[in-house]
């Protein structure tokens, strides 16, 4: 079954759209969906493309408008959707005229329709069309599949299954968190929803569908799988003094199949949105855009308002590579679970604090745009630190094997400010892990002299300076002397305080100072020499 322009125009997500040209070409097959906002778009238009645009790249050039439609038609793309509003109050006549001459569909999108409203459902439909070619011979399977094809979600599926078999239905995620329950509440005992993970694994090793005897009723449970990976579980409860019948086994099998499709659709929606956000974030950080207006408009279509002022917080999983080294025991989807769980915790906290939901997950990093423009500088820092501390504590509590490092950038204005804050948050983590091993939260404002040193990226030069200043003290037999210098520096050269920190007599300290001066061949009465030693110790922490 092909996905045509005509079929898409009838979908709910295209409500408000108007066909302006190409009425006799609606049978064109849609093979993929994309956005065109750059001048050289003509070079990468392909057959079957369903394109979305605001018209920014051709808004002032009638010839470009005509040539774009000609190229779209020549390359047999499916349709062009133009969003009204910012650049066109009405779709240019030259576009409509050329499209009608070439029998090419032009669709007008209302101003309040965002790209995401179309990209996500259409991408899902493009994915699903291959999957939905299965033959459905049984009524239960057919009815459940009809629910999915008509756009029904997990709630509708559970309701349909409940009506078909007259038994309570429970759908859970991979962690056995309740997603949907339909039926008699007394049939669902909260303490019997969760099955210990080890017990569940043993059950699934023996049978794909398992019958569990509860107090007065039975529970039939099966995993929802895609490509061998468990996405969740679906269960049927017999009800008090009733039995599980053969048809219930078949119904559960069919339900698991269509629920897997629905979960996969949701997963693909999330993946499309994630890819769009990562692409946008990369372009923002790398300044890979022709104008700020373009990047701001792209962000608005993903519900990001980049015209607000943010400070950037980066959550970094420590030694994330070890999870990939352990793939024999830890499936890759379990790593994805960890990433998803961390992102859920961060989003939950942002919702709790009524903040903008701007969270980007890149491998082991979770980047948060934290909006605290209404706070003064002192409260801004305290509030963002408290926010991150709560998240880090919750993540480490829920995922015992995880340790997080958190970096904070400064609060600045505009796109350049976001870029600067992100770079500072990254530097805060990189330096903080080296200079303060007791903490896992590092603010760029607290780096002090390291703000300067981190910009000196010539490690060979820094290492040479370190050896030149501390050389003899770096040998193992002189470790006490190294600690002595460190104590003096941290005590602002207060000998009494340094002796107390080292737990030695003042005379012993004086002896060590003389020995240090002799080994280093420096005058420790000279303040400039102390400054060099201070810098050498800071460099030592960096290396």
C-alpha positions as a printed NumPy array, in Angstrom:
array([[  0.   ,   0.   ,   0.   ],
       [  1.534,   3.276,  -1.131],
       [  1.376,   6.436,   0.968],
       [  0.009,   9.117,  -1.383],
       [ -0.397,  12.889,  -1.201],
       [ -4.168,  12.381,  -1.278],
       [ -4.044,  10.042,   1.735],
       [ -1.86 ,  12.439,   3.717],
       [ -4.196,  15.39 ,   3.077],
       [ -6.959,  13.433,   4.827],
       [ -4.879,  12.881,   7.98 ],
       [ -5.637,  14.788,  11.184],
       [ -2.143,  16.243,  11.361],
       [ -2.795,  18.051,   8.032],
       [ -5.908,  19.793,   9.347],
       [ -6.042,  23.369,   8.052],
       [ -3.842,  22.615,   5.035],
       [ -5.11 ,  23.697,   1.57 ],
       [ -4.268,  22.229,  -1.822],
       [ -3.463,  25.16 ,  -4.154],
       [ -2.184,  23.339,  -7.249],
       [ -1.73 ,  19.899,  -8.806],
       [ -5.167,  18.498,  -8.01 ],
       [ -4.793,  15.703, -10.575],
       [ -1.42 ,  14.565,  -9.205],
       [ -2.532,  13.504,  -5.742],
       [ -1.706,   9.849,  -6.423],
       [  2.006,  10.682,  -6.15 ],
       [  3.733,   8.363,  -3.689],
       [  5.486,   9.88 ,  -0.672],
       [  8.777,   8.127,   0.085],
       [ 10.251,  10.482,   2.646],
       [  9.695,  13.884,   4.289],
       [ 12.221,  16.695,   4.658],
       [ 12.652,  20.448,   5.229],
       [ 14.069,  22.822,   2.602],
       [ 15.27 ,  26.213,   3.84 ],
       [ 18.657,  26.693,   2.155],
       [ 19.461,  28.301,  -1.238],
       [ 21.187,  25.272,  -2.804],
       [ 18.242,  22.959,  -2.146],
       [ 17.861,  22.159,  -5.863],
       [ 20.943,  19.943,  -5.698],
       [ 19.429,  17.416,  -3.269],
       [ 15.782,  17.106,  -4.25 ],
       [ 14.837,  13.466,  -4.89 ],
       [ 11.952,  11.387,  -6.172],
       [  9.082,  10.948,  -3.738],
       [ 10.151,  13.754,  -1.407],
       [  7.424,  15.53 ,   0.584],
       [  8.995,  18.912,   1.334],
       [  8.186,  21.527,   3.991],
       [  9.333,  25.155,   3.827],
       [  8.641,  28.692,   5.065],
       [ 10.018,  30.018,   1.773],
       [ 12.873,  31.894,   3.395],
       [ 15.476,  30.954,   0.776],
       [ 13.371,  32.141,  -2.18 ],
       [ 11.077,  34.784,  -0.65 ],
       [ 12.429,  37.73 ,  -2.677],
       [ 13.226,  36.058,  -6.019],
       [ 10.397,  35.244,  -8.453],
       [ 12.749,  33.408, -10.803],
       [ 13.993,  31.187,  -7.944],
       [ 10.382,  30.426,  -7.017],
       [  9.596,  29.302, -10.559],
       [ 12.805,  27.276, -10.917],
       [ 12.213,  25.521,  -7.587],
       [  8.777,  24.254,  -8.698],
       [ 10.182,  23.197, -12.073],
       [ 12.972,  21.236, -10.377],
       [ 10.598,  19.608,  -7.875],
       [  8.359,  18.449, -10.722],
       [ 11.247,  17.339, -12.95 ],
       [ 12.725,  15.201, -10.194],
       [  9.285,  13.658,  -9.493],
       [  9.084,  14.707,  -5.879],
       [  5.674,  14.259,  -4.24 ],
       [  4.642,  17.742,  -3.067],
       [  5.761,  21.076,  -1.635],
       [  4.147,  22.44 ,   1.539],
       [  4.63 ,  26.173,   2.121],
       [  3.94 ,  27.633,   5.55 ],
       [  2.135,  30.98 ,   5.585],
       [  3.117,  33.72 ,   7.977],
       [  6.623,  35.04 ,   8.369],
       [  7.595,  35.363,   4.689],
       [  4.386,  34.895,   2.707],
       [  0.992,  36.267,   3.677],
       [ -0.241,  34.529,   0.52 ],
       [  1.493,  31.911,  -1.622],
       [  3.035,  33.665,  -4.678],
       [  1.005,  33.397,  -7.882],
       [  4.096,  32.36 ,  -9.877],
       [  4.431,  29.236,  -7.71 ],
       [  0.77 ,  28.26 ,  -8.112],
       [  0.743,  29.016, -11.863],
       [  3.937,  27.035, -12.537],
       [  2.751,  24.112, -10.395],
       [ -0.593,  23.886, -12.214],
       [  1.171,  23.966, -15.575],
       [  3.361,  21.057, -14.456],
       [  0.589,  19.253, -12.552],
       [  2.593,  19.414,  -9.325],
       [  0.947,  19.543,  -5.843],
       [  1.427,  22.74 ,  -3.815],
       [ -0.008,  22.709,  -0.287],
       [ -0.507,  25.769,   1.9  ],
       [  0.116,  25.204,   5.622],
       [ -1.512,  27.435,   8.264],
       [  0.726,  29.723,  10.303],
       [  0.152,  27.801,  13.558],
       [  1.244,  24.457,  12.069],
       [  4.793,  23.535,  13.175],
       [  7.107,  21.258,  11.21 ],
       [  7.12 ,  18.74 ,  14.057],
       [  3.309,  18.392,  13.781],
       [  3.872,  16.905,  10.313],
       [  7.369,  15.414,  10.485],
       [  6.707,  13.059,  13.368],
       [  3.406,  11.437,  12.306],
       [  4.381,  11.304,   8.636],
       [  7.769,   9.738,   9.427],
       [  5.946,   7.156,  11.543],
       [  3.525,   6.387,   8.73 ],
       [  6.401,   5.963,   6.296],
       [  7.972,   3.501,   8.705],
       [  4.715,   1.708,   9.396],
       [  3.613,   1.145,   5.832],
       [  6.106,  -1.724,   5.439],
       [  5.037,  -3.257,   8.711],
       [  1.311,  -2.97 ,   8.076],
       [  1.394,  -5.234,   5.007],
       [  0.855,  -8.262,   7.26 ],
       [ -2.187, -10.443,   6.631],
       [ -4.661, -10.522,   9.473],
       [ -6.771, -13.633,   9.458],
       [ -8.377, -13.491,  12.881],
       [-10.895, -10.929,  14.073],
       [ -8.984, -10.003,  17.198],
       [ -5.811,  -9.367,  15.253],
       [ -7.755,  -7.456,  12.594],
       [ -9.579,  -5.265,  15.111],
       [ -6.438,  -4.464,  17.054],
       [ -4.568,  -3.666,  13.863],
       [ -7.419,  -1.403,  12.744],
       [ -6.942,   0.554,  15.949],
       [ -3.282,   1.126,  15.129],
       [ -4.019,   1.98 ,  11.486],
       [ -6.66 ,   4.491,  12.556],
       [ -4.131,   6.25 ,  14.783],
       [ -5.274,   4.836,  18.108],
       [ -2.743,   4.683,  20.897],
       [ -2.086,   2.24 ,  23.719],
       [ -5.254,   3.36 ,  25.529],
       [ -7.425,   2.534,  22.511],
       [ -5.665,  -0.8  ,  21.987],
       [ -6.209,  -1.807,  25.596],
       [ -9.87 ,  -0.736,  25.434],
       [-10.399,  -2.744,  22.231],
       [ -8.728,  -5.858,  23.636],
       [-10.761,  -5.551,  26.847],
       [-14.005,  -5.439,  24.854],
       [-12.939,  -8.363,  22.655],
       [-12.039, -10.772,  25.468],
       [-13.937,  -9.294,  28.442],
       [-10.853,  -9.424,  30.654],
       [ -8.769,  -6.706,  32.28 ],
       [ -5.717,  -5.578,  30.29 ],
       [ -2.445,  -4.155,  31.598],
       [  0.308,  -2.639,  29.424],
       [  3.69 ,  -1.885,  31.018],
       [  7.005,  -0.498,  29.858],
       [ 10.282,  -2.424,  30.03 ],
       [ 10.73 ,  -1.48 ,  33.675],
       [  7.199,  -2.765,  34.453],
       [  5.892,   0.749,  35.023],
       [  2.143,   0.845,  34.391],
       [  1.319,   2.598,  31.103],
       [ -2.332,   1.603,  30.632],
       [ -4.836,  -0.438,  32.611],
       [ -8.388,  -1.153,  31.435],
       [-10.844,  -3.276,  33.389],
       [-12.127,  -3.876,  36.884],
       [ -9.812,  -2.162,  39.344],
       [-10.289,  -4.887,  41.918],
       [ -8.668,  -7.279,  39.436],
       [ -5.44 ,  -5.285,  39.575],
       [ -3.566,  -5.715,  42.824],
       [ -0.817,  -3.098,  42.945],
       [  1.557,  -5.426,  44.804],
       [  1.092,  -8.037,  42.051],
       [  1.87 ,  -5.772,  39.09 ],
       [  5.624,  -5.97 ,  39.564],
       [  7.412,  -9.295,  39.113],
       [ 11.005,  -9.427,  40.447],
       [ 13.387,  -9.131,  37.489],
       [ 15.237, -12.389,  38.18 ],
       [ 11.953, -14.295,  38.431],
       [ 10.635, -12.685,  35.242],
       [ 13.799, -13.629,  33.327],
       [ 13.483, -17.253,  34.45 ],
       [  9.851, -17.346,  33.33 ],
       [ 10.619, -15.908,  29.889],
       [ 13.472, -18.366,  29.335],
       [ 10.96 , -21.212,  29.594],
       [  7.921, -19.773,  27.839],
       [  7.132, -16.612,  25.895],
       [  3.645, -16.49 ,  27.427],
       [  3.368, -17.258,  31.129],
       [  0.362, -18.024,  33.302],
       [  0.621, -16.784,  36.876],
       [ -1.811, -17.861,  39.585],
       [ -2.893, -15.005,  41.811],
       [ -5.323, -14.897,  44.689],
       [ -8.662, -15.868,  43.138],
       [ -7.627, -15.205,  39.534],
       [ -4.977, -15.747,  36.855],
       [ -2.608, -13.421,  35.04 ],
       [ -1.346, -14.114,  31.538],
       [  1.769, -12.12 ,  30.635],
       [  3.99 , -11.864,  27.558],
       [  6.774,  -9.498,  26.56 ],
       [  6.356,  -6.926,  23.809],
       [  9.377,  -7.453,  21.566],
       [ 10.988,  -5.872,  18.512],
       [ 14.047,  -7.554,  16.994],
       [ 14.523,  -9.578,  20.157],
       [ 14.562,  -6.492,  22.381],
       [ 11.907,  -6.178,  25.068],
       [ 10.008,  -2.868,  24.882],
       [  7.438,  -3.725,  27.535],
       [  4.852,  -6.26 ,  28.707],
       [  1.158,  -6.898,  28.152],
       [ -0.991,  -8.897,  30.588],
       [ -4.528, -10.219,  30.788],
       [ -6.266, -10.764,  34.149],
       [ -8.968, -13.433,  34.223],
       [-11.037, -11.796,  36.941],
       [-12.292, -13.384,  40.116],
       [-13.268, -17.059,  39.785],
       [-12.73 , -17.083,  36.028],
       [-10.253, -19.019,  33.924],
       [ -7.859, -18.082,  31.153],
       [ -9.066, -19.583,  27.87 ],
       [ -7.235, -20.657,  24.725],
       [ -8.479, -17.608,  22.837],
       [ -6.826, -15.421,  25.48 ],
       [ -3.427, -16.829,  24.514],
       [ -4.084, -15.975,  20.855],
       [ -5.42 , -12.56 ,  21.806],
       [ -2.335, -11.844,  23.889],
       [ -0.054, -12.849,  21.003],
       [ -1.9  , -10.541,  18.624],
       [ -1.942,  -7.761,  21.207],
       [  1.801,  -8.051,  21.772],
       [  2.363,  -7.697,  18.022],
       [  0.276,  -4.557,  17.536],
       [  1.449,  -3.013,  20.809],
       [  5.01 ,  -3.541,  19.586],
       [  4.09 ,  -1.613,  16.433],
       [  2.638,   1.213,  18.492],
       [  5.651,   1.31 ,  20.802],
       [  7.942,   1.243,  17.785],
       [  6.013,   4.156,  16.275],
       [  6.481,   6.093,  19.487],
       [ 10.139,   5.171,  19.555],
       [ 10.609,   6.303,  15.944],
       [  8.823,   9.569,  16.664],
       [ 11.205,  10.163,  19.51 ],
       [ 14.208,   9.236,  17.359],
       [ 13.16 ,  11.657,  14.605],
       [ 12.709,  14.44 ,  17.13 ],
       [ 16.008,  13.593,  18.817],
       [ 17.866,  13.663,  15.483],
       [ 16.361,  17.029,  14.588],
       [ 17.329,  18.44 ,  17.97 ],
       [ 20.895,  17.106,  17.844],
       [ 21.34 ,  18.496,  14.315],
       [ 20.054,  21.863,  15.472],
       [ 22.246,  21.832,  18.571],
       [ 25.364,  20.927,  16.562],
       [ 24.674,  23.708,  14.069],
       [ 24.145,  26.147,  16.932],
       [ 27.352,  25.234,  18.778],
       [ 29.445,  25.089,  15.593],
       [ 27.823,  28.294,  14.284],
       [ 26.862,  26.389,  11.163],
       [ 24.118,  28.7  ,   9.896],
       [ 23.86 ,  31.661,   7.525],
       [ 21.775,  33.864,   9.792],
       [ 20.438,  33.863,  13.338],
       [ 16.914,  34.12 ,  11.935],
       [ 17.239,  30.709,  10.259],
       [ 18.441,  28.897,  13.381],
       [ 15.843,  30.618,  15.573],
       [ 13.051,  29.574,  13.183],
       [ 14.323,  25.988,  13.091],
       [ 14.318,  25.98 ,  16.869],
       [ 10.768,  27.343,  17.077],
       [  9.589,  24.42 ,  14.946],
       [ 10.985,  22.147,  17.678],
       [  9.349,  24.272,  20.386],
       [ 12.654,  25.82 ,  21.464],
       [ 12.767,  29.558,  22.073],
       [ 16.405,  30.51 ,  21.51 ],
       [ 15.644,  34.202,  21.945],
       [ 15.534,  33.687,  25.7  ],
       [ 18.722,  33.842,  27.749],
       [ 20.028,  30.575,  29.179],
       [ 22.881,  29.154,  31.142],
       [ 23.951,  25.704,  30.007],
       [ 24.292,  22.735,  32.363],
       [ 26.011,  19.561,  31.151],
       [ 25.443,  16.223,  32.897],
       [ 28.203,  13.76 ,  31.961],
       [ 28.131,  10.018,  32.746],
       [ 31.499,   8.978,  34.166],
       [ 33.33 ,   6.238,  32.222],
       [ 30.39 ,   5.649,  29.874],
       [ 32.658,   3.642,  27.563],
       [ 32.728,   0.823,  30.128],
       [ 29.05 ,   0.123,  29.377],
       [ 29.931,  -0.561,  25.745],
       [ 32.893,  -2.734,  26.714],
       [ 30.472,  -4.91 ,  28.654],
       [ 27.96 ,  -5.55 ,  25.854],
       [ 27.944,  -9.346,  26.322],
       [ 26.191,  -8.915,  29.635],
       [ 24.548,  -5.569,  28.948],
       [ 22.435,  -5.407,  25.776],
       [ 22.732,  -2.186,  23.799],
       [ 19.037,  -1.437,  24.336],
       [ 19.724,  -1.459,  28.081],
       [ 22.243,   1.336,  27.551],
       [ 19.509,   3.209,  25.66 ],
       [ 17.254,   2.577,  28.656],
       [ 19.761,   4.272,  30.939],
       [ 19.955,   7.276,  28.619],
       [ 16.159,   7.506,  28.383],
       [ 15.729,   7.205,  32.14 ],
       [ 18.237,  10.002,  32.805],
       [ 16.479,  12.226,  30.283],
       [ 13.081,  11.498,  31.888],
       [ 14.417,  12.462,  35.316],
       [ 15.823,  15.748,  33.983],
       [ 12.594,  16.585,  32.127],
       [ 10.541,  15.748,  35.21 ],
       [ 12.579,  18.203,  37.297],
       [ 12.29 ,  20.891,  34.595],
       [  8.514,  20.425,  34.54 ],
       [  8.435,  20.637,  38.334],
       [ 10.298,  23.953,  38.211],
       [  8.183,  25.183,  35.246],
       [ 11.281,  25.579,  33.082],
       [ 11.635,  25.293,  29.298],
       [ 12.009,  21.658,  28.249],
       [ 15.273,  21.936,  26.338],
       [ 17.293,  18.77 ,  26.942],
       [ 19.686,  17.241,  24.395],
       [ 21.183,  13.768,  24.808],
       [ 24.478,  13.191,  22.984],
       [ 25.968,   9.818,  23.921],
       [ 27.137,  10.18 ,  27.53 ],
       [ 26.145,  13.856,  27.813],
       [ 22.837,  15.495,  28.684],
       [ 22.776,  19.199,  27.877],
       [ 20.189,  21.427,  29.568],
       [ 19.341,  25.01 ,  28.602],
       [ 18.401,  26.433,  32.003],
       [ 16.309,  29.599,  31.918],
       [ 16.874,  31.698,  35.04 ],
       [ 16.84 ,  35.207,  33.563],
       [ 14.535,  36.556,  36.287],
       [ 17.031,  35.747,  39.054],
       [ 19.968,  37.897,  40.085],
       [ 23.493,  36.495,  39.695],
       [ 23.81 ,  35.13 ,  43.243],
       [ 20.419,  33.402,  43.27 ],
       [ 20.941,  32.21 ,  39.7  ],
       [ 24.018,  30.224,  40.683],
       [ 22.44 ,  28.817,  43.855],
       [ 19.23 ,  27.855,  42.045],
       [ 20.996,  26.113,  39.159],
       [ 23.303,  24.24 ,  41.57 ],
       [ 20.32 ,  23.055,  43.631],
       [ 18.52 ,  21.99 ,  40.444],
       [ 21.501,  19.903,  39.306],
       [ 22.17 ,  18.441,  42.765],
       [ 18.584,  17.174,  42.963],
       [ 18.813,  15.593,  39.515],
       [ 22.222,  13.996,  40.141],
       [ 21.032,  12.563,  43.464],
       [ 17.858,  11.152,  41.905],
       [ 19.731,   9.605,  38.965],
       [ 22.381,   7.998,  41.164],
       [ 19.609,   6.675,  43.424],
       [ 17.583,   5.136,  40.571],
       [ 20.612,   3.884,  38.595],
       [ 23.056,   2.585,  41.175],
       [ 25.917,   1.975,  38.749],
       [ 25.933,   5.552,  37.433],
       [ 28.175,   8.394,  38.559],
       [ 27.576,  11.846,  37.116],
       [ 29.742,  14.902,  36.663],
       [ 27.933,  18.208,  36.215],
       [ 29.348,  21.339,  34.589],
       [ 27.823,  24.831,  34.682],
       [ 28.481,  27.659,  32.236],
       [ 27.738,  31.317,  32.751],
       [ 24.484,  33.138,  31.969],
       [ 24.699,  35.163,  28.753],
       [ 22.515,  36.715,  26.074],
       [ 21.782,  35.471,  22.576],
       [ 22.983,  32.542,  20.503],
       [ 26.636,  33.403,  21.075],
       [ 25.856,  33.354,  24.788],
       [ 24.46 ,  29.817,  24.606],
       [ 27.532,  28.698,  22.684],
       [ 29.866,  30.338,  25.215],
       [ 27.988,  28.895,  28.197],
       [ 28.121,  25.373,  26.721],
       [ 31.863,  25.606,  26.125],
       [ 32.35 ,  26.839,  29.689],
       [ 30.266,  23.972,  31.11 ],
       [ 32.425,  21.503,  29.174],
       [ 35.618,  23.137,  30.436],
       [ 34.258,  23.132,  33.99 ],
       [ 33.832,  19.335,  33.868],
       [ 37.17 ,  18.746,  32.157],
       [ 39.094,  20.854,  34.688],
       [ 36.916,  20.118,  37.704],
       [ 37.562,  16.374,  37.523],
       [ 41.3  ,  17.068,  37.694],
       [ 41.455,  19.768,  40.373],
       [ 38.649,  18.732,  42.735],
       [ 38.27 ,  14.971,  42.993],
       [ 35.974,  15.309,  46.033],
       [ 33.143,  16.938,  44.079],
       [ 31.055,  16.093,  41.042],
       [ 29.565,  19.58 ,  40.458],
       [ 31.808,  22.147,  38.81 ],
       [ 30.952,  25.761,  37.992],
       [ 33.021,  27.676,  35.473],
       [ 32.985,  30.715,  37.787],
       [ 34.892,  28.67 ,  40.385],
       [ 37.806,  27.7  ,  38.129],
       [ 39.837,  30.777,  39.061],
       [ 43.301,  30.73 ,  37.464],
       [ 42.332,  27.572,  35.553],
       [ 40.159,  29.745,  33.284],
       [ 43.419,  31.13 ,  31.922],
       [ 45.445,  27.925,  32.045],
       [ 42.814,  25.908,  30.183],
       [ 43.219,  28.208,  27.183],
       [ 46.898,  27.248,  26.964],
       [ 46.386,  24.062,  24.985],
       [ 50.126,  23.382,  24.515],
       [ 50.445,  20.514,  26.984],
       [ 54.129,  20.029,  26.149],
       [ 54.852,  23.63 ,  27.114],
       [ 52.869,  23.311,  30.349],
       [ 54.584,  20.042,  31.232],
       [ 58.006,  21.602,  30.618],
       [ 57.146,  24.537,  32.894],
       [ 55.965,  22.121,  35.593],
       [ 59.201,  20.092,  35.461],
       [ 61.317,  23.243,  35.423],
       [ 59.674,  24.615,  38.565],
       [ 59.081,  21.407,  40.571],
       [ 61.451,  18.885,  38.95 ],
       [ 63.421,  17.566,  41.984],
       [ 60.299,  17.577,  44.164],
       [ 58.427,  15.26 ,  41.792],
       [ 60.61 ,  12.281,  42.766],
       [ 59.016,   9.8  ,  45.18 ],
       [ 61.655,  10.329,  47.886],
       [ 60.746,  14.019,  48.013],
       [ 56.99 ,  13.577,  48.374],
       [ 57.064,  15.158,  51.871],
       [ 58.702,  18.254,  50.415],
       [ 56.047,  18.458,  47.685],
       [ 53.308,  18.261,  50.338],
       [ 55.118,  20.956,  52.316],
       [ 55.081,  23.403,  49.396],
       [ 51.414,  22.565,  48.793],
       [ 50.553,  23.235,  52.449],
       [ 52.398,  26.566,  52.409],
       [ 50.61 ,  27.653,  49.233],
       [ 47.186,  26.687,  50.559],
       [ 47.967,  28.536,  53.825],
       [ 49.051,  31.718,  52.01 ],
       [ 52.617,  31.137,  53.297],
       [ 51.445,  31.125,  56.926],
       [ 54.049,  28.799,  58.461],
       [ 52.127,  28.111,  61.657],
       [ 49.027,  27.082,  59.697],
       [ 51.097,  24.986,  57.261],
       [ 52.821,  23.152,  60.143],
       [ 49.405,  22.428,  61.652],
       [ 48.084,  21.027,  58.356],
       [ 51.165,  18.82 ,  57.993],
       [ 51.079,  17.829,  61.68 ],
       [ 54.787,  18.633,  62.086],
       [ 56.855,  20.9  ,  64.362],
       [ 57.626,  24.431,  63.208],
       [ 61.372,  23.64 ,  63.27 ],
       [ 60.775,  20.669,  60.964],
       [ 58.9  ,  22.953,  58.598],
       [ 61.781,  25.464,  58.563],
       [ 64.23 ,  22.641,  57.809],
       [ 62.07 ,  21.446,  54.904],
       [ 61.772,  24.97 ,  53.479],
       [ 65.558,  25.323,  53.433],
       [ 65.888,  21.93 ,  51.744],
       [ 63.276,  22.892,  49.129],
       [ 65.06 ,  26.168,  48.386],
       [ 68.327,  24.297,  47.92 ],
       [ 66.829,  21.563,  45.695],
       [ 65.004,  24.063,  43.488],
       [ 67.782,  26.635,  43.644],
       [ 65.307,  29.455,  44.282],
       [ 64.989,  32.265,  46.81 ],
       [ 61.772,  31.548,  48.728],
       [ 61.799,  35.088,  50.11 ],
       [ 60.992,  36.293,  46.59 ],
       [ 57.221,  36.679,  45.954],
       [ 57.625,  36.079,  42.214],
       [ 59.142,  32.646,  42.925],
       [ 56.115,  31.802,  45.078],
       [ 53.827,  32.861,  42.218],
       [ 55.706,  30.539,  39.846],
       [ 55.402,  27.674,  42.341],
       [ 51.672,  28.385,  42.714],
       [ 51.187,  28.254,  38.937],
       [ 53.307,  25.091,  38.704],
       [ 51.039,  23.337,  41.22 ],
       [ 47.943,  24.413,  39.281],
       [ 49.495,  23.09 ,  36.064],
       [ 50.322,  19.832,  37.878],
       [ 46.625,  19.447,  38.725],
       [ 45.704,  19.979,  35.073],
       [ 48.125,  17.465,  33.58 ]])
